[in-house]
Coordinates of C-alpha atoms in Angstrom, one line a residue:
M1 CA -77.3 12.3 -27.3
E2 CA -74.7 12.2 -30.1
P3 CA -71.1 11.6 -29.1
I4 CA -68.7 14.5 -29.6
K5 CA -66.5 13.9 -32.6
K6 CA -62.8 14.9 -32.2
H7 CA -61.0 15.5 -35.4
V8 CA -57.3 14.8 -35.9
R9 CA -55.1 15.7 -38.9
Y10 CA -53.6 12.8 -40.9
P11 CA -51.1 13.3 -43.7
S12 CA -53.7 12.6 -46.5
R13 CA -57.0 13.7 -45.0
T14 CA -58.8 14.7 -41.9
V15 CA -60.6 11.9 -40.1
N16 CA -62.4 11.4 -36.8
Y17 CA -61.9 8.7 -34.2
E18 CA -65.0 6.8 -35.6
D19 CA -63.1 6.3 -38.9
V20 CA -59.9 5.0 -37.3
H21 CA -61.1 1.4 -37.0
E22 CA -62.1 1.4 -40.7
I23 CA -58.7 2.7 -41.7
C24 CA -56.9 0.1 -39.6
E25 CA -59.0 -2.7 -41.1
I26 CA -58.2 -1.5 -44.6
S27 CA -54.4 -1.3 -43.8
A28 CA -54.5 -4.8 -42.2
L29 CA -56.2 -6.2 -45.4
A30 CA -53.6 -4.5 -47.5
S31 CA -50.8 -6.0 -45.5
T32 CA -52.2 -9.5 -45.7
Q33 CA -52.5 -9.2 -49.5
T34 CA -48.8 -8.4 -50.0
P35 CA -46.7 -10.2 -47.3
T36 CA -42.9 -9.8 -47.3
Q37 CA -41.2 -13.2 -47.4
C38 CA -37.9 -14.1 -45.5
S39 CA -35.6 -17.0 -46.2
N40 CA -37.4 -19.6 -44.1
H41 CA -40.5 -17.9 -42.6
Q42 CA -43.1 -15.2 -43.3
F43 CA -42.2 -11.7 -42.1
I44 CA -44.4 -10.6 -39.1
P45 CA -44.6 -6.8 -38.8
K46 CA -43.5 -5.6 -35.4
L47 CA -42.8 -2.0 -34.3
K48 CA -39.5 -1.5 -32.4
I49 CA -39.0 1.5 -30.2
K50 CA -35.3 2.7 -30.2
S51 CA -33.5 5.3 -28.0
D52 CA -31.2 8.0 -29.3
D53 CA -28.2 5.7 -28.6
H54 CA -29.6 3.1 -31.0
N55 CA -30.6 0.7 -28.2
I56 CA -33.9 -1.1 -28.6
L57 CA -36.1 -0.2 -25.6
F58 CA -39.2 -2.4 -26.3
D59 CA -41.3 -3.9 -29.1
I60 CA -44.9 -3.5 -29.9
D61 CA -47.0 -6.1 -31.7
F62 CA -49.7 -4.9 -34.0
P63 CA -53.2 -5.6 -32.8
Q64 CA -55.9 -7.0 -35.0
S65 CA -57.0 -3.6 -36.0
G66 CA -53.6 -3.2 -37.8
C67 CA -52.5 0.2 -36.4
I68 CA -50.7 1.6 -33.3
S69 CA -51.4 5.0 -31.8
I70 CA -48.5 7.3 -31.2
C71 CA -50.3 8.4 -28.0
E72 CA -50.0 4.8 -26.8
I73 CA -46.2 4.9 -27.2
I74 CA -46.0 8.2 -25.4
T75 CA -48.1 6.8 -22.6
I76 CA -45.6 3.9 -22.2
F77 CA -42.7 6.3 -22.0
E78 CA -44.4 8.5 -19.4
T79 CA -45.6 5.7 -17.2
K80 CA -42.9 3.0 -17.5
Y81 CA -39.8 5.1 -18.1
N82 CA -40.9 8.3 -16.4
I83 CA -40.0 10.5 -19.4
P84 CA -42.4 13.4 -20.0
Y85 CA -43.6 14.0 -23.5
T86 CA -42.3 17.6 -23.5
S87 CA -38.7 16.3 -23.4
F88 CA -38.6 14.1 -26.6
F89 CA -39.7 13.7 -30.2
L90 CA -40.7 10.5 -31.9
V91 CA -39.3 10.0 -35.4
F92 CA -40.6 7.4 -37.9
D93 CA -39.5 7.1 -41.5
G94 CA -37.3 10.1 -41.0
K95 CA -40.2 12.4 -40.0
I96 CA -41.4 13.6 -36.6
V97 CA -44.7 12.0 -35.7
N98 CA -47.3 13.8 -33.5
K99 CA -49.3 12.5 -30.6
W100 CA -52.5 12.2 -32.6
Q101 CA -51.0 10.2 -35.4
Y102 CA -51.1 6.4 -36.1
I103 CA -48.6 3.9 -37.6
F104 CA -50.3 1.3 -39.8
K105 CA -49.2 -2.3 -40.3
H106 CA -48.7 -1.9 -44.1
Q107 CA -46.0 0.8 -43.4
I108 CA -43.7 -1.7 -41.6
T109 CA -40.9 -3.4 -43.5
Q110 CA -37.8 -5.3 -42.5
L111 CA -35.7 -2.1 -43.1
Q112 CA -38.2 0.4 -41.7
N113 CA -39.7 -0.9 -38.5
T114 CA -38.4 1.4 -35.7
V115 CA -39.6 4.5 -34.0
E116 CA -36.7 6.5 -32.6
L117 CA -36.8 8.6 -29.5
V118 CA -34.9 11.9 -29.9
P119 CA -34.4 14.3 -26.9
R120 CA -35.7 17.8 -27.3
M121 CA -33.4 20.8 -27.2
L122 CA -34.6 22.9 -24.3
G123 CA -33.2 26.4 -23.8
G124 CA -30.6 26.2 -26.6
N125 CA -28.4 23.5 -24.9
D126 CA -25.9 21.8 -27.1
V127 CA -26.3 24.2 -29.9
L128 CA -22.7 23.7 -31.0
D129 CA -23.4 19.9 -31.2
M130 CA -26.4 20.5 -33.4
I131 CA -24.3 22.7 -35.7
M132 CA -21.4 20.3 -35.8
M133 CA -23.6 17.2 -36.2
P134 CA -24.3 17.7 -40.0
I135 CA -20.7 18.8 -40.5
N136 CA -19.4 15.6 -38.8
M137 CA -21.9 13.5 -40.7
I138 CA -20.6 14.9 -44.0
F139 CA -16.9 15.1 -43.4
S140 CA -16.3 12.2 -41.0
P141 CA -16.5 9.6 -43.7
I142 CA -14.1 11.6 -45.8
I143 CA -11.6 12.3 -43.1
A144 CA -11.7 8.9 -41.4
P145 CA -9.7 7.1 -44.1
F146 CA -6.9 9.7 -44.0
V147 CA -6.8 9.5 -40.2
L148 CA -6.5 5.7 -40.5
I149 CA -3.7 6.0 -43.2
G150 CA -1.9 8.5 -40.9
E151 CA -2.1 6.1 -38.0
I152 CA -0.7 3.3 -40.2
F153 CA 2.3 5.5 -41.3
E154 CA 2.9 6.4 -37.7
F155 CA 3.0 2.8 -36.7
L156 CA 5.3 1.9 -39.5
A157 CA 7.7 4.8 -38.6
A158 CA 7.7 3.6 -35.0
L159 CA 8.3 0.0 -36.1
L160 CA 11.2 1.1 -38.4
L161 CA 12.8 3.1 -35.6
F162 CA 12.5 0.1 -33.3
I163 CA 14.1 -2.1 -35.9
I164 CA 17.0 0.3 -36.3
K165 CA 17.6 0.6 -32.6
F166 CA 17.4 -3.1 -32.1
T167 CA 19.9 -3.7 -35.0
V168 CA 22.4 -1.2 -33.5
W169 CA 22.1 -2.9 -30.1
L170 CA 22.5 -6.3 -31.6
F171 CA 25.7 -5.3 -33.4
K172 CA 27.1 -3.8 -30.2
F173 CA 26.2 -6.9 -28.2
I174 CA 27.9 -9.2 -30.8
A175 CA 31.0 -6.9 -30.8
W176 CA 31.2 -7.1 -27.0
L177 CA 30.6 -10.8 -27.0
M178 CA 33.4 -11.4 -29.5
F179 CA 36.0 -8.9 -28.6
D180 CA 35.5 -8.7 -24.8
L181 CA 33.9 -11.7 -23.3
L182 CA 35.2 -14.4 -25.6
N183 CA 38.5 -12.8 -26.5
P184 CA 41.3 -15.3 -25.6
A185 CA 43.7 -12.4 -24.7
N186 CA 41.2 -10.8 -22.3
F187 CA 40.2 -14.2 -20.9
S188 CA 43.8 -15.1 -20.1
A189 CA 44.5 -11.7 -18.7
D190 CA 41.4 -11.9 -16.5
F191 CA 42.4 -15.4 -15.4
I192 CA 45.9 -14.3 -14.5
S193 CA 44.7 -11.1 -12.7
G194 CA 42.2 -13.2 -10.8
F195 CA 44.8 -15.8 -9.8
I196 CA 47.1 -13.0 -8.6
T197 CA 44.3 -11.4 -6.6
I198 CA 43.5 -14.7 -4.9
V199 CA 47.1 -15.4 -4.0
Y200 CA 47.5 -11.8 -2.7
A201 CA 44.4 -12.2 -0.6
I202 CA 45.8 -15.4 1.0
C203 CA 49.2 -14.0 1.7
S204 CA 47.7 -10.7 2.9
A205 CA 45.5 -12.6 5.4
A206 CA 48.5 -14.5 6.7
I207 CA 50.6 -11.4 7.0
N208 CA 47.8 -9.4 8.7
L209 CA 47.5 -12.3 11.2
V210 CA 51.1 -12.1 12.1
V211 CA 51.1 -8.3 12.3
T212 CA 48.0 -8.4 14.5
L213 CA 49.7 -10.9 16.9
I214 CA 52.9 -8.7 17.0
S215 CA 50.7 -5.6 17.6
L216 CA 48.9 -7.2 20.5
S217 CA 52.2 -8.5 22.0
T218 CA 53.8 -5.1 21.6
T219 CA 50.8 -3.4 23.2
A220 CA 50.8 -5.7 26.2
I221 CA 54.6 -5.2 26.7
G222 CA 54.2 -1.4 26.2
N223 CA 51.4 -1.2 28.7
L224 CA 53.5 -3.1 31.3
F225 CA 56.5 -0.9 30.6
S226 CA 54.5 2.4 30.7
S227 CA 52.7 1.4 33.9
T228 CA 56.1 0.8 35.5
F229 CA 57.2 4.4 34.8
W230 CA 54.0 6.4 34.9
G231 CA 51.5 4.1 36.7
W232 CA 50.8 3.9 40.4
D233 CA 52.6 1.6 42.9
Q234 CA 51.5 -1.9 42.0
S235 CA 53.3 -3.7 44.8
N236 CA 51.4 -5.4 47.6
L237 CA 50.3 -3.4 50.6
T238 CA 52.5 -3.8 53.7
S239 CA 51.7 -3.0 57.4
E240 CA 53.4 0.3 57.1
D241 CA 51.4 1.3 54.0
K242 CA 48.1 0.5 55.9
Q243 CA 49.1 2.9 58.7
S244 CA 50.2 5.7 56.3
A245 CA 48.2 8.8 55.7
Y246 CA 47.6 8.2 52.0
F247 CA 45.9 4.9 52.8
K248 CA 43.8 6.3 55.6
N249 CA 42.8 9.5 53.8
A250 CA 41.4 7.7 50.8
K251 CA 39.3 10.6 49.6
N252 CA 42.3 12.9 48.9
C253 CA 44.9 10.3 47.9
R254 CA 42.4 8.1 46.0
N255 CA 44.1 4.9 47.3
K256 CA 47.3 5.8 45.4
K257 CA 50.8 6.2 46.8
C258 CA 52.9 9.2 45.7
Y259 CA 56.7 9.1 45.5
L260 CA 58.5 12.4 46.1
S261 CA 61.9 12.9 44.5
Q262 CA 64.8 14.2 46.4
H263 CA 65.3 18.0 46.5
N264 CA 66.7 19.6 43.3
T265 CA 66.4 16.3 41.4
I266 CA 64.2 15.2 38.5
P267 CA 62.3 11.9 38.5
F268 CA 63.5 9.3 36.1
S269 CA 60.0 8.9 34.6
M270 CA 59.9 12.6 33.7
L271 CA 63.4 12.4 32.2
F272 CA 62.4 9.3 30.2
G273 CA 59.2 10.9 29.0
T274 CA 61.1 14.0 27.9
I275 CA 63.5 12.0 25.8
L276 CA 60.7 10.1 24.2
C277 CA 58.6 13.2 23.5
P278 CA 60.0 16.6 24.7
P279 CA 56.5 18.3 24.9
L280 CA 55.4 15.4 27.2
G281 CA 58.2 16.2 29.6
V282 CA 57.2 19.9 29.7
F283 CA 53.5 18.8 30.3
M284 CA 54.6 16.5 33.2
E285 CA 56.5 19.5 34.7
Y286 CA 54.0 22.3 34.3
G287 CA 50.7 20.7 33.4
M288 CA 48.1 22.5 31.3
T289 CA 49.1 25.8 32.9
G290 CA 52.3 25.7 30.9
W291 CA 50.5 25.5 27.6
L292 CA 52.6 28.2 26.0
N293 CA 55.8 26.4 26.8
I294 CA 54.3 23.1 25.6
L295 CA 53.3 24.8 22.3
L296 CA 56.8 26.3 21.8
C297 CA 58.4 23.0 22.6
S298 CA 56.2 21.2 20.1
V299 CA 57.2 23.7 17.3
L300 CA 60.9 23.2 18.1
T301 CA 60.5 19.4 18.2
L302 CA 59.1 19.5 14.7
L303 CA 62.5 21.1 13.7
F304 CA 64.2 17.7 13.7
Y305 CA 63.6 16.8 17.4
F306 CA 66.8 18.1 19.0
P307 CA 65.8 21.8 19.4
G308 CA 62.7 20.7 21.2
L309 CA 64.6 18.3 23.5
I310 CA 67.2 21.0 24.4
Y311 CA 64.4 23.5 25.2
A312 CA 62.5 21.0 27.3
L313 CA 65.6 20.0 29.3
L314 CA 66.4 23.6 29.9
I315 CA 63.0 24.4 31.2
I316 CA 62.8 21.3 33.4
Y317 CA 66.3 21.7 35.0
N318 CA 65.9 25.5 35.5
N319 CA 62.6 25.2 37.4

């Protein structure tokens, strides 16, 4: 039974799989007859598989037959990288290669030795990118130098502005240093004012100490004097005091002794308080219930004291 011959289309002619080995042997013979020499060693043809971002994915060495099947490369992508064939193209020498084609050893040079993987455009995605790609490829090399020149001018303008600002600041700093900080007149004035401030602080501290001592002494004497007139009885308790009602009935008298003045007379403490402050005498006589008289006496006292004193004495003695 004869084997079934499957024909594939090649750029120059139509061949079957039985002729492939013969073609590979011819290409291998041709490549050995014209080797490409490097600086120190003989060039060994090797096919490089590159992704769309120009990264080398893997290399393929040519077998003894001298040809590599595109189907073999597609199988590596589908099995090792899990990339289906329907999602990419393979480009070699600027042309799309099909699944049934071969790459021969004599086609590989130092400058042309890669097969590039290009993703397919499914459903019209990135149409704008496809449209702009040739435009960018054409105009980017033209526009890039002008952009670079513009960035250089921008940097120079910023540098010039910085130099101007720094120069202005430097002149201001030198002026302040010469006319303010190192000026002998200002230095002497600052020295004298500082010396006066220190002397004033020392004297003020001494005076404040004396004033504080006098204030404390005056307060102590005043407290003793005021308690003598307006305070409770500070004498020792006698036997008569202990038998009195104010001492026994502590809840009402609150342990304090009250002194009653004689009939139709005014206590000396109230008279003394009225002389010191007329509204105080009115308050001692009426309490807060006489707030109107206290307010009127205060207003009269503000009129040079004597009207308020006369009004307070009249109210107290006419009660």
